mmCIF file of C-alpha atoms in Angstrom:
data_model
loop_
_atom_site.group_PDB
_atom_site.id
_atom_site.type_symbol
_atom_site.label_atom_id
_atom_site.label_comp_id
_atom_site.label_asym_id
_atom_site.label_seq_id
_atom_site.Cartn_x
_atom_site.Cartn_y
_atom_site.Cartn_z
ATOM 1 C CA MET A 1 78.368 -70.591 -140.580
ATOM 2 C CA THR A 2 81.526 -68.753 -139.200
ATOM 3 C CA LYS A 3 82.538 -68.421 -135.527
ATOM 4 C CA LEU A 4 81.195 -64.981 -135.472
ATOM 5 C CA ASP A 5 77.820 -66.017 -136.679
ATOM 6 C CA ARG A 6 77.723 -68.792 -134.027
ATOM 7 C CA LEU A 7 78.668 -66.214 -131.404
ATOM 8 C CA PHE A 8 75.843 -63.904 -132.688
ATOM 9 C CA LEU A 9 73.300 -66.542 -132.278
ATOM 10 C CA ARG A 10 74.616 -67.487 -128.713
ATOM 11 C CA LEU A 11 74.664 -63.830 -127.524
ATOM 12 C CA GLU A 12 71.086 -63.278 -128.873
ATOM 13 C CA LYS A 13 69.897 -66.439 -127.137
ATOM 14 C CA ASP A 14 71.457 -65.093 -123.896
ATOM 15 C CA GLY A 15 69.268 -61.862 -124.300
ATOM 16 C CA PHE A 16 71.875 -59.371 -125.640
ATOM 17 C CA THR A 17 71.050 -56.795 -128.322
ATOM 18 C CA VAL A 18 73.588 -57.641 -131.009
ATOM 19 C CA LYS A 19 74.257 -55.935 -134.366
ATOM 20 C CA LYS A 20 76.576 -57.064 -137.200
ATOM 21 C CA SER A 21 78.923 -54.483 -138.782
ATOM 22 C CA GLU A 22 82.203 -54.318 -140.577
ATOM 23 C CA LEU A 23 85.556 -52.522 -140.140
ATOM 24 C CA CYS A 24 87.129 -51.289 -143.294
ATOM 25 C CA ASN A 25 90.569 -52.657 -144.106
ATOM 26 C CA ILE A 26 91.582 -53.542 -140.497
ATOM 27 C CA ASP A 27 94.653 -55.672 -141.658
ATOM 28 C CA CYS A 28 95.676 -53.730 -144.720
ATOM 29 C CA THR A 29 94.548 -56.434 -147.148
ATOM 30 C CA GLY A 30 91.756 -54.378 -148.539
ATOM 31 C CA LEU A 31 89.087 -56.716 -147.031
ATOM 32 C CA ASN A 32 86.644 -55.693 -144.508
ATOM 33 C CA ALA A 33 86.641 -57.436 -141.067
ATOM 34 C CA PRO A 34 83.249 -58.445 -139.654
ATOM 35 C CA VAL A 35 82.447 -57.400 -136.118
ATOM 36 C CA LEU A 36 79.639 -57.497 -133.612
ATOM 37 C CA ILE A 37 78.426 -54.629 -131.569
ATOM 38 C CA ILE A 38 76.491 -55.350 -128.382
ATOM 39 C CA ASP A 39 74.294 -52.591 -126.906
ATOM 40 C CA THR A 40 74.952 -52.162 -123.122
ATOM 41 C CA ASN A 41 73.413 -48.623 -122.772
ATOM 42 C CA TYR A 42 72.396 -47.364 -119.287
ATOM 43 C CA GLU A 43 70.763 -44.337 -117.822
ATOM 44 C CA GLY A 44 72.344 -42.100 -115.374
ATOM 45 C CA LEU A 45 75.749 -40.600 -114.854
ATOM 46 C CA TYR A 46 77.718 -43.777 -114.053
ATOM 47 C CA PRO A 47 77.209 -47.308 -115.312
ATOM 48 C CA PRO A 48 75.416 -49.462 -112.753
ATOM 49 C CA LYS A 49 76.746 -52.955 -111.524
ATOM 50 C CA SER A 50 74.538 -54.679 -114.163
ATOM 51 C CA VAL A 51 76.574 -53.254 -116.970
ATOM 52 C CA PHE A 52 79.790 -54.693 -115.571
ATOM 53 C CA ASP A 53 78.056 -57.985 -114.970
ATOM 54 C CA LYS A 54 76.945 -57.936 -118.657
ATOM 55 C CA LEU A 55 80.514 -57.148 -119.740
ATOM 56 C CA GLY A 56 82.002 -60.060 -117.652
ATOM 57 C CA MET A 57 79.403 -62.528 -119.049
ATOM 58 C CA ILE A 58 80.258 -61.358 -122.633
ATOM 59 C CA ARG A 59 84.054 -61.694 -121.965
ATOM 60 C CA HIS A 60 83.454 -65.220 -120.395
ATOM 61 C CA ILE A 61 81.504 -66.385 -123.520
ATOM 62 C CA CYS A 62 84.121 -64.946 -125.895
ATOM 63 C CA LYS A 63 87.171 -66.194 -123.834
ATOM 64 C CA ASN A 64 90.373 -66.275 -126.018
ATOM 65 C CA ARG A 65 88.643 -66.511 -129.381
ATOM 66 C CA PHE A 66 87.736 -62.987 -129.882
ATOM 67 C CA SER A 67 88.883 -59.412 -129.126
ATOM 68 C CA VAL A 68 86.368 -57.844 -126.716
ATOM 69 C CA GLN A 69 86.529 -54.107 -126.107
ATOM 70 C CA ALA A 70 84.169 -51.819 -124.201
ATOM 71 C CA ARG A 71 83.543 -48.497 -125.988
ATOM 72 C CA GLY A 72 82.033 -45.177 -125.050
ATOM 73 C CA TYR A 73 81.837 -45.251 -121.227
ATOM 74 C CA TYR A 74 80.642 -48.896 -121.326
ATOM 75 C CA THR A 75 77.690 -48.073 -123.634
ATOM 76 C CA ALA A 76 78.624 -50.685 -126.185
ATOM 77 C CA VAL A 77 80.819 -53.784 -126.584
ATOM 78 C CA PHE A 78 82.903 -54.349 -129.743
ATOM 79 C CA ILE A 79 83.800 -57.924 -130.725
ATOM 80 C CA ARG A 80 85.924 -59.118 -133.551
ATOM 81 C CA GLU A 81 88.112 -62.221 -134.347
ATOM 82 C CA TRP A 82 91.794 -62.070 -133.527
ATOM 83 C CA LEU A 83 93.982 -61.363 -136.530
ATOM 84 C CA PRO A 84 96.668 -63.987 -137.101
ATOM 85 C CA ASP A 85 99.562 -61.686 -136.219
ATOM 86 C CA GLU A 86 98.120 -60.403 -133.031
ATOM 87 C CA LYS A 87 99.401 -61.764 -129.696
ATOM 88 C CA HIS A 88 96.893 -62.492 -126.995
ATOM 89 C CA LEU A 89 96.728 -64.393 -123.801
#
């Protein structure tokens, strides 16, 4: 079981809607990189506070082990493992 699989199970247990996917050739090796996509969709013109609370909780769970990016006006969160040559704090 990989780190991403364990994170998938934890996020599902915490009540998030999680999907597994892959990015094509992210590090130019010809291999696809596994990613998780979390649905944080909302109704209305602007995201409510609950969306930002979910995003904060997801970032706290992932901490420094994964790259967490909000996509599409906060309607989804995109998680992948850090690549070895990437610098992060």
